[in-house]
XYZ file of C-alpha atoms in Angstrom:
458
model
C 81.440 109.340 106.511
C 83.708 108.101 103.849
C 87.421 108.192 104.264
C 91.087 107.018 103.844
C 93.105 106.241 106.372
C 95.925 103.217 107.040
C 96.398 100.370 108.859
C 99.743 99.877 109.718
C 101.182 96.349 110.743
C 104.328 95.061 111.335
C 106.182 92.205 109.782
C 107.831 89.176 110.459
C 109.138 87.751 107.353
C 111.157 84.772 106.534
C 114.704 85.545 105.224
C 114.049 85.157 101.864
C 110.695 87.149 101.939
C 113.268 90.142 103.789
C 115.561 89.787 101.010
C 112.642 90.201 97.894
C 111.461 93.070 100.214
C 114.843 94.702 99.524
C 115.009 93.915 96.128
C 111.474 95.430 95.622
C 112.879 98.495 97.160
C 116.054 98.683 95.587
C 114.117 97.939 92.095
C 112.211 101.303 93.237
C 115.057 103.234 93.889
C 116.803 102.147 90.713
C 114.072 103.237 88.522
C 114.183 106.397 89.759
C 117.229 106.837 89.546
C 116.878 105.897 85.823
C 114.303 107.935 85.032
C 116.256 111.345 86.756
C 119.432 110.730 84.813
C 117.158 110.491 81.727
C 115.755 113.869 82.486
C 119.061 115.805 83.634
C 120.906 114.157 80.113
C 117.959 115.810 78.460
C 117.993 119.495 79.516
C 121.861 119.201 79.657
C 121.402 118.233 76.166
C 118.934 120.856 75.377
C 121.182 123.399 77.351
C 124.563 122.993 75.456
C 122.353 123.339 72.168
C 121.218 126.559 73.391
C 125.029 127.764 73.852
C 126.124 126.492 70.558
C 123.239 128.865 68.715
C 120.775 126.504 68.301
C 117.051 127.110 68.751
C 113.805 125.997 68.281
C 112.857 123.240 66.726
C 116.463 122.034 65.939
C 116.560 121.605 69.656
C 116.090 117.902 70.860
C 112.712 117.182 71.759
C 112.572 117.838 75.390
C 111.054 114.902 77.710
C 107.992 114.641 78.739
C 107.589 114.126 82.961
C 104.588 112.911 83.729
C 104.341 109.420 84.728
C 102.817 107.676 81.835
C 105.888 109.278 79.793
C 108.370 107.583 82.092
C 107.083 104.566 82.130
C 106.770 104.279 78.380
C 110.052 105.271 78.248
C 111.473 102.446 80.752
C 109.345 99.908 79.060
C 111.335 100.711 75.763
C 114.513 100.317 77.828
C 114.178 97.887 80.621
C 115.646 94.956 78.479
C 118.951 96.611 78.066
C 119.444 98.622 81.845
C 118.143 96.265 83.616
C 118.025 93.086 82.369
C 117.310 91.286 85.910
C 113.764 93.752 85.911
C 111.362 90.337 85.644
C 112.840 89.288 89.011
C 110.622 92.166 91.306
C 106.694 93.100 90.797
C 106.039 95.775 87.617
C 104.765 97.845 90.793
C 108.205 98.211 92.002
C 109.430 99.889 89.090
C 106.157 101.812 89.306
C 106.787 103.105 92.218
C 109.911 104.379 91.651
C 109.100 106.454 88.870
C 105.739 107.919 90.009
C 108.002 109.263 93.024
C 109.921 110.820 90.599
C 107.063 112.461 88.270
C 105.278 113.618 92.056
C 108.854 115.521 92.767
C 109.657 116.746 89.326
C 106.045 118.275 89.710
C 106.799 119.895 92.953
C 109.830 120.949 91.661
C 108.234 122.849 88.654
C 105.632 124.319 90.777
C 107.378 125.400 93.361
C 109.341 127.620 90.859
C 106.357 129.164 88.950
C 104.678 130.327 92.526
C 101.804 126.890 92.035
C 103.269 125.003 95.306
C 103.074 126.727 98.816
C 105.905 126.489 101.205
C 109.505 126.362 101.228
C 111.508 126.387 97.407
C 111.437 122.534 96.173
C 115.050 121.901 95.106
C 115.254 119.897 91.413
C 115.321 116.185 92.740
C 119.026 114.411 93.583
C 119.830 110.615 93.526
C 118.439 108.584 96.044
C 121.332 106.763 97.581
C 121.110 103.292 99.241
C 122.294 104.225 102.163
C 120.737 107.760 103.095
C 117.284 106.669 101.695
C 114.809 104.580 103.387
C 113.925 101.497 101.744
C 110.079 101.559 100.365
C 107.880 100.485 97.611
C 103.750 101.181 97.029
C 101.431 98.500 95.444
C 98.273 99.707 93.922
C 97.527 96.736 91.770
C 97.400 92.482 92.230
C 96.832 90.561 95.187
C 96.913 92.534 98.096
C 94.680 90.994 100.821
C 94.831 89.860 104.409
C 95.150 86.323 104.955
C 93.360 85.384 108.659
C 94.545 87.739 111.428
C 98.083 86.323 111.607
C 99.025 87.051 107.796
C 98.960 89.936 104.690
C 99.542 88.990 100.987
C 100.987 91.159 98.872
C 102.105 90.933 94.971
C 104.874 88.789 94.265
C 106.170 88.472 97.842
C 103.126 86.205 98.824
C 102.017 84.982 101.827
C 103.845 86.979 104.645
C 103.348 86.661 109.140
C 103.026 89.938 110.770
C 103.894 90.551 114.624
C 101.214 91.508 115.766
C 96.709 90.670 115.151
C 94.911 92.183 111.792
C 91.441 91.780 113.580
C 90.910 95.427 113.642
C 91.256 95.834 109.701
C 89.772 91.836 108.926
C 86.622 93.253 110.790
C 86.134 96.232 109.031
C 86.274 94.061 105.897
C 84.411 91.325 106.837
C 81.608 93.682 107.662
C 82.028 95.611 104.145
C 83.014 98.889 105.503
C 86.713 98.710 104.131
C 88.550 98.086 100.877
C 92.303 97.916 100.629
C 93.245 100.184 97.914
C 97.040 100.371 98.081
C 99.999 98.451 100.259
C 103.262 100.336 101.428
C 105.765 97.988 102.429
C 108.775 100.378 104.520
C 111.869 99.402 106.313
C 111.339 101.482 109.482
C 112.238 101.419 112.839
C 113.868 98.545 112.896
C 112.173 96.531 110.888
C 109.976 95.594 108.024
C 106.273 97.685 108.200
C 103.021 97.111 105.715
C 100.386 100.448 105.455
C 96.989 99.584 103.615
C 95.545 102.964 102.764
C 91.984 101.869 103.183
C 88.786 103.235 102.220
C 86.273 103.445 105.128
C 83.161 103.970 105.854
C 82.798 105.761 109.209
C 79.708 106.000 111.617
C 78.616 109.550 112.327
C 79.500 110.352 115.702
C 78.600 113.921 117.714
C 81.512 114.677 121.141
C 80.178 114.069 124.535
C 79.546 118.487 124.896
C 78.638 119.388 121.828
C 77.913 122.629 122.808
C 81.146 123.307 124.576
C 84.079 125.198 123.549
C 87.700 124.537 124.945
C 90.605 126.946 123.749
C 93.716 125.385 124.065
C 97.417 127.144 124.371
C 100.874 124.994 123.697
C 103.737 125.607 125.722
C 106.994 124.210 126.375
C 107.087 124.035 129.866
C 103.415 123.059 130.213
C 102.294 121.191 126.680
C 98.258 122.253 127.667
C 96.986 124.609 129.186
C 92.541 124.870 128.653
C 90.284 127.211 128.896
C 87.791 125.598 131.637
C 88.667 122.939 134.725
C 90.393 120.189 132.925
C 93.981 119.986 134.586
C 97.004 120.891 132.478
C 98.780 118.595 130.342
C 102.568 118.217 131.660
C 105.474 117.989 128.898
C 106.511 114.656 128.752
C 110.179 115.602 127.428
C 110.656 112.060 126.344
C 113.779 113.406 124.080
C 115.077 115.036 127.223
C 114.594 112.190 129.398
C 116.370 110.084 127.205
C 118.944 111.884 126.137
C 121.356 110.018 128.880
C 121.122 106.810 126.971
C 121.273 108.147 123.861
C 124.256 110.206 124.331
C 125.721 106.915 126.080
C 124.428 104.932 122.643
C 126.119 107.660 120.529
C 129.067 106.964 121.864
C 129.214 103.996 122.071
C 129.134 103.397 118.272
C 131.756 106.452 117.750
C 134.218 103.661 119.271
C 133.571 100.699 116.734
C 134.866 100.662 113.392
C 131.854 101.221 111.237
C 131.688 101.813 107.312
C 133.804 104.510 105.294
C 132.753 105.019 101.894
C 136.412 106.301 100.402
C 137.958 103.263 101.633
C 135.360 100.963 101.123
C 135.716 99.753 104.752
C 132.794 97.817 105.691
C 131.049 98.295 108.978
C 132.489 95.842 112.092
C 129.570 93.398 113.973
C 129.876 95.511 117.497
C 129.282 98.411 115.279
C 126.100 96.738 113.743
C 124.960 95.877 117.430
C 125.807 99.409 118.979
C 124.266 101.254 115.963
C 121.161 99.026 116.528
C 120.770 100.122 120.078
C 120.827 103.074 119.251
C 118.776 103.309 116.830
C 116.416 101.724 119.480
C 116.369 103.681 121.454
C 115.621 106.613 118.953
C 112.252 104.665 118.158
C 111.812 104.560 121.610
C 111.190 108.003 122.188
C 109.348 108.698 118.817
C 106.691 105.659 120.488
C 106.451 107.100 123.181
C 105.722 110.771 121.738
C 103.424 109.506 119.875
C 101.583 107.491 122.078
C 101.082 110.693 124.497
C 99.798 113.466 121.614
C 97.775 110.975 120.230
C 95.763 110.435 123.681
C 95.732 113.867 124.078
C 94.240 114.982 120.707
C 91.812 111.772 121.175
C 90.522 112.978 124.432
C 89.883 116.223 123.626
C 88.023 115.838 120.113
C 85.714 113.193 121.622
C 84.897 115.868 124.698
C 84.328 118.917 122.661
C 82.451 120.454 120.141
C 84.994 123.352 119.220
C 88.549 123.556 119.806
C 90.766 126.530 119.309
C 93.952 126.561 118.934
C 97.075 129.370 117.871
C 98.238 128.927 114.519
C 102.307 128.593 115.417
C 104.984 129.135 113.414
C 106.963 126.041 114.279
C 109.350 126.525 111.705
C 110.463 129.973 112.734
C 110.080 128.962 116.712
C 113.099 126.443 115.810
C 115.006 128.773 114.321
C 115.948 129.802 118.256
C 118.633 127.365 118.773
C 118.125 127.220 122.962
C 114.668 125.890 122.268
C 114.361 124.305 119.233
C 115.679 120.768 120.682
C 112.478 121.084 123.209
C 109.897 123.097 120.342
C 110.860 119.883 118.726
C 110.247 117.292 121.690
C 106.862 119.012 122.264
C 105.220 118.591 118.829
C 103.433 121.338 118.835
C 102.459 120.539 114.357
C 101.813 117.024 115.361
C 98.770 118.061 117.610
C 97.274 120.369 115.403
C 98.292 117.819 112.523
C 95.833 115.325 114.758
C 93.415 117.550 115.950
C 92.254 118.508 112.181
C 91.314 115.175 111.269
C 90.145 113.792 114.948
C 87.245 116.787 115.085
C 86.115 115.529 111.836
C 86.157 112.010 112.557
C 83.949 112.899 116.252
C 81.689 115.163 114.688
C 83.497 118.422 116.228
C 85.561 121.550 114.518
C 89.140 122.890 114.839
C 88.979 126.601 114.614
C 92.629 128.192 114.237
C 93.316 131.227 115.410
C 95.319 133.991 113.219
C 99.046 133.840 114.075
C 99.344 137.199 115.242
C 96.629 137.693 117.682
C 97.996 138.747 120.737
C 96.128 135.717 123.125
C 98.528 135.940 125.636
C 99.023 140.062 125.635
C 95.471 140.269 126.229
C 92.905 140.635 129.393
C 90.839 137.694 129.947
C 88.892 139.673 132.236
C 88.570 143.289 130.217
C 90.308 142.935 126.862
C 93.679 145.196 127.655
C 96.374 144.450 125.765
C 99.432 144.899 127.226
C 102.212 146.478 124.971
C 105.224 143.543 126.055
C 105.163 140.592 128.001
C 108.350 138.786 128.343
C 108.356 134.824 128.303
C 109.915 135.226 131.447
C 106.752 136.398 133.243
C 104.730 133.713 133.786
C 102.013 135.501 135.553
C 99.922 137.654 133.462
C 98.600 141.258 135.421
C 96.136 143.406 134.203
C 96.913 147.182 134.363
C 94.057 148.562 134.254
C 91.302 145.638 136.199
C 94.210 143.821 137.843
C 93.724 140.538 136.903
C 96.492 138.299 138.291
C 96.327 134.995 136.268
C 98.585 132.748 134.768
C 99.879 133.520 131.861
C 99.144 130.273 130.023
C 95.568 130.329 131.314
C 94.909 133.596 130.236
C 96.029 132.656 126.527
C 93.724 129.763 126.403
C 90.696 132.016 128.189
C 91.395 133.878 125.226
C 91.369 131.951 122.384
C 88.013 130.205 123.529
C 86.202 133.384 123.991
C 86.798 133.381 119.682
C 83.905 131.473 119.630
C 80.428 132.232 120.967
C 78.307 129.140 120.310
C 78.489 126.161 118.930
C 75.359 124.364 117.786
C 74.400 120.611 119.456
C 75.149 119.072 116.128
C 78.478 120.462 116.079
C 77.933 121.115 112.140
C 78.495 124.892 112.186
C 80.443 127.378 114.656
C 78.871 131.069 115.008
C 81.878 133.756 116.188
C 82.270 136.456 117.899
C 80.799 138.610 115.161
C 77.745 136.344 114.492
C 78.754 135.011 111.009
C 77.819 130.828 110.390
C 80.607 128.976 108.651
C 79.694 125.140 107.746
C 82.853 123.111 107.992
C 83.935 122.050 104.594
C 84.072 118.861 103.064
C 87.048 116.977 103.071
C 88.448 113.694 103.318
C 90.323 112.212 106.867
C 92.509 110.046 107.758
C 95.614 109.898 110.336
C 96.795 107.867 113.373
C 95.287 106.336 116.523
C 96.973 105.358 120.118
C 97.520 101.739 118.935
C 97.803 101.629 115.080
C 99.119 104.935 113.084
C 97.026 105.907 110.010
C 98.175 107.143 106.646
C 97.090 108.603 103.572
C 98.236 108.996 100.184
C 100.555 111.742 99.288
C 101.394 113.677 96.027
C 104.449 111.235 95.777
C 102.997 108.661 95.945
C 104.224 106.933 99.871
C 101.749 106.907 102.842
C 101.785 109.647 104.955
C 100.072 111.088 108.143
C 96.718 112.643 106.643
C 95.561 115.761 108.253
C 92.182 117.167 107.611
C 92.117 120.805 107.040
C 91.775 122.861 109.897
C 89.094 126.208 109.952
C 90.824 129.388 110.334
C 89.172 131.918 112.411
C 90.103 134.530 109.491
C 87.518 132.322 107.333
C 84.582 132.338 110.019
C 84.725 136.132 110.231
């Protein structure tokens, strides 16, 4: 099975590797900054023509914004905007304004109805401080160096923190290729992802055959269909939210930077703001850790899992539970769970958002007209079923499915119809290393294999 996923390490440079890191991502964020105010002086341009009378082709030539345009356009003017440019990689700049051609895309599309999802905004100025420093390389030297040690263009020979043995050996034994190197100030410090190519082995779940419906909760994060024991929330926000509130204040007391008076941040505020901001990272770590053995366990253990499709986005709209919706993660696990049943051989079947799996009889198939969240036993009216609530829901959703073939290549439903799973590329994270792929703008992201609605199977 080919596909792209990252290896994510992080870094330990010197302090004059940290400080070309910075100037490879400022270099990023400059050019795109450069190319945007070329754009907006452009249709401003074009726009006061218009309200003067003029028209057609007496306008000025609108700019092109694709990506080879831009960079044409900044290799005609790097010499005189930035005459410093030979200091950072060409990939810098690069970077910066393929970003910008990815959101000037989105930005187009999502107007003219070509982009699902929420209304892309025209792009704004990335600023130093409210942006997080990153640039891509896709071309040069970019290699591992031993176990101990990555090379990337320009920047050379730098130590990471921790063993590349798991990437080294998939190279070694010609089952990888590096293809492109993110290098990301995050959490703390400085972080390489290699979006690598892979070859992966075929591999079928332990049950095949079996089928596991699976309902989120708050209060309980899994509930399943057959004997495996609930999964308890974690609430790793909630747990923490002592220290951080203690952090948070902490810093409120130092002097730290004011932009209107130029007042520059005091050293206790630099220690108190990194505390907290440790302990932020903490809880993201340890939220990750948790969904990412629970979506591992259950995609090597089952053939079929079904899941609800939730609206997480209108769930946090209720502010008494979006701070916990939040803390749970509900997107991450289905995020995980598309790409994990591909990678094991298995299928992700989501259910449609509306069907009532908790409403409804395990037992007989009665839906009941209201059930309030506050009842957390579910009771049949007409068989009298007494069963948790929870349970019931995920009884439900794996009665969607009626078989699932050994192979685990297609899932027959309820009303007998065979649906082969797609082809699609993976990729995503694992317990000990995240994976990335790719994105439309051009940074590493979580990659999430596209999940099988049950409205496609029927």
């Amino acid at each position: 099975m080919q596909a792209i996923q990252a290896y994510r390490y992080a870094l330990d440079p010197t302090p004059a590797q940290a400080r070309a890191l910075a100037a490879h991502c400022g270099a990023a964020r400059f050019a795109f900054n450069w190319g945007l105010a070329l754009i907006k002086a452009n249709l401003g341009q074009r726009a006061a023509e218009r309200s003067y009378g003029i028209s057609g082709d007496e306008l000025t030539p609108s700019l092109s914004c694709s990506m080879y345009a831009l960079r044409k356009a900044w290799n005609q003017a790097k010499d005189d905007v930035a005459p410093w440019w030979p200091e950072c990689s060409k990939e810098a700049y690069a970077c910066g304004l393929e970003r910008l051609a990815a959101a000037l895309k989105n930005w187009a599309d999502s107007r003219t109805g070509g982009r699902k999802g929420r209304v892309m905004g025209f792009p704004s100025f990335r600023s130093r401080r409210k942006t997080s420093p990153s640039v891509r390389f896709t071309t040069g030297t970019i290699r591992l160096d031993g176990r101990t040690h990555v090379v990337l263009p320009r920047l050379g020979r730098i130590k990471t923190h921790e063993s590349t043995r798991k990437l080294a050996r998939r190279i070694e034994a010609g089952t990888a290729r590096i293809a492109s190197a993110t290098v990301r100030w995050e959490a703390g410090r400085w972080q390489v992802a290699f979006s690598v190519h892979v070859e992966r082995p075929v591999r079928v779940p332990r049950r095949a055959d079996a089928v596991v419906g699976v309902d989120l909760g708050v209060r309980t994060l899994a509930v399943f269909s057959d004997d495996r024991p609930p999964v308890a929330n974690p609430k790793y926000l909630a747990g923490a939210s002592k220290r951080l509130r203690r952090a948070a204040r902490a810093v409120s007391r130092k002097i730290g930077p004011d932009r209107r008076t130029g007042q520059q941040p005091s050293g206790r505020w630099l220690r108190a703001n990194a505390v907290r901001n440790r302990a932020q990272h903490r809880v993201a770590a340890l939220r990750r850790d948790a969904l990412h053995q629970l979506t591992t366990g259950l995609a090597r253990e089952y053939g079929a899992i079904v899941i609800e499709d939730l609206h997480v986005a209108g769930m946090l709209r209720n502010r008494r539970l979006a701070k916990a919706i939040s803390d749970a993660g509900f997107g991450e696990i289905r995020r995980q769970l598309g790409y994990k049943t591909v990678w094991n051989g298995g299928r992700l079947i989501v259910a449609d958002r509306w069907y009532p799996s908790s409403k409804t009889c395990s037992a007989c198939g009665t839906v009941k007209t209201k059930l309030p969240l506050s009842a957390r036993t579910f009771t049949c009216p007409a068989c009298g079923l007494a069963i948790d609530r929870d349970r019931n829901a995920a009884r439900n959703l794996a009665s969607l499915v009626r078989h699932v073939a050994g192979s685990g290549p297609e899932t027959v439903n309820g009303h007998g119809a065979d649906q082969k799973t797609p082809p699609r590329g993976a990729g995503g994270c694992e317990t000990s290393t995240p994976h990335w792929a790719t994105g439309q703008d051009g940074d590493l992201h979580p990659a999430m294999g596209e999940s099988l609605r049950l409205t496609d199977i029927q």
